[in-house]
Amino acid sequence: MTQFKSKTIAVRTGIESDTQYGSVVPPICLSTNFGFSSFGHPNKYDYSRSGNPTRSLLEKTLYKLEHGEGAVITNSGMSALNLLVSAMVGPDDLIVAPMDCYGGSYRLLNSRAKKRDFKVLFIDQTSPKEVELALAQMPKLILLETPSNPLLRVVDITEICGLAKKIGALVAVDNTFLSPIYQTPITLGADFVIHSTTKYLNGHSDVIGGVVISETKELANEIVWWGNCIGATGTAFDSYLTLRGIRTLHPRMKLHEENTKRILAYLKKQPLIKTLYHPILASHIGHSIAERQQQGYGCMISFELVGSSPQLEVFINELKLFSLAESLGGVESLICHPATMTHRAMGAEALRNVGISQNLLRLSVGLEDADDLIQDLDHAFKLVQSNLSKIE
Ligand code: PLP
């Protein structure tokens, strides 16, 4: 598959690979176990926790799309991060992570550090000074999440990987927000890419999954060993659905981004927005880095609404085409209030330090008609305006 471009890899993966019936779409293999050919001679697969044909196909597709050498599909994005740290760090090792990462990643790293499984330092990775001080502590692993969730901060992957190499640290990038269509961190120097495949990769909000992709075969082998050891691997059924989702990843991402641009053009003129966050905006922190290192700006938008909790309530409740729900990256548009939903686990103090305010809202722009989405937002903003006028 290596000679093909990513669109072809995504669409053609496993097509016509069935030798039994010649089925065009690769069949799903649900078996938990596989017979030995004879005593002492296992076949390619023996037990689905350690390896499964349907999961293998998804793993191969993803490491090809991300320019890696191996991958392990896990049963959630969180278990991908958990697998990575289980495999790569021990009690004496330090992990440097972004202070504004996904709330669940923050909780996982913080909770395991409290159990002394490793040490963790959360920093503002957009600050060269903080990065320099953190690297002086000789971390074993640097985790990046760019653009970050929910403030969409962008960090320079090439630069941090260059600094990390000098001190022998490994770099892992959570690429969930962009997918390999818009960013391929391994080509920028990363050792690992992780994803919540729950999001854009599957794209239909019906699978919880994750992946750890490794730059080298050696690292991949270690991750595979640990994936089996701790039982982090994903199911065949979920892998089948995710493969199906990936076949339309390119056109979906393109449409998500077209709609995002239309919505941003509307939101930029909206007086009830205090701050608008998106890497395409020239005013956005890291805009020029995004321009350089990303092939697209992404399809998530965050903004601070004018007012307080009653106005947030009016706004959210009036929306008909943005479902109030966790998660992102599906075909349907969503709205989320990070402080009480996705990032609640961080606690009030960490939220404050990071800059996730009570007024912050996050949109996952779906594939509905952009005119309808804008009309829906416009209606909700108008009701917030009339609510504010009544109070004045
Ligand atoms: N990484 C990012 C950037 C996320 O947004 C999420 C979930 O929202 C995760 C990891 C965790 O993934 P999962 O929910 O599949 O465990």
Coordinates of C-alpha atoms and ligand atoms in Angstrom, one line a residue, residues 75-79 101-102 104-105 145 147-149 174-177 194-199 207-210 327-328 342-343 362, ligand 1:
N75 CA -10.5 -0.1 23.1
S76 CA -10.6 3.7 23.7
G77 CA -8.5 6.8 23.2
M78 CA -7.8 6.8 26.9
S79 CA -6.5 3.2 26.7
C101 CA -4.9 18.7 27.1
Y102 CA -8.1 16.7 27.0
G104 CA -9.5 12.7 30.5
S105 CA -5.8 12.6 29.5
E145 CA -1.8 17.6 21.8
P147 CA -4.4 21.7 18.3
S148 CA -5.4 21.2 21.9
N149 CA -8.8 20.5 23.4
D174 CA -2.3 13.2 20.2
N175 CA -3.5 13.8 16.6
T176 CA -7.2 13.3 17.3
F177 CA -8.4 16.8 16.3
I194 CA -2.1 8.5 19.4
H195 CA -5.7 9.0 18.5
S196 CA -9.1 8.7 19.9
T197 CA -10.5 6.8 16.9
T198 CA -13.9 7.5 18.4
K199 CA -13.7 10.9 16.7
V207 CA -17.4 3.3 18.2
I208 CA -15.2 4.0 21.2
G209 CA -11.6 3.3 20.2
G210 CA -8.1 4.4 20.1
S327 CA -17.3 13.9 22.1
L328 CA -16.6 15.3 18.6
T342 CA -15.3 17.1 28.8
H343 CA -12.9 18.9 31.1
R362 CA -17.0 24.2 21.9
Ligands
PLP1 N1 -7.7 12.7 23.1 C1 -8.5 13.7 22.8 C2 -7.9 14.9 22.2 C3 -9.9 13.7 23.1 O1 -10.6 14.7 22.7 C4 -10.4 12.5 23.7 C5 -11.8 12.4 24.0 O2 -12.6 13.3 23.8 C6 -9.5 11.5 24.0 C7 -8.2 11.6 23.7 C8 -10.0 10.2 24.7 O3 -10.7 9.4 23.8 P1 -11.8 8.3 24.2 O4 -13.0 9.1 24.6 O5 -12.0 7.6 22.9 O6 -11.3 7.5 25.3

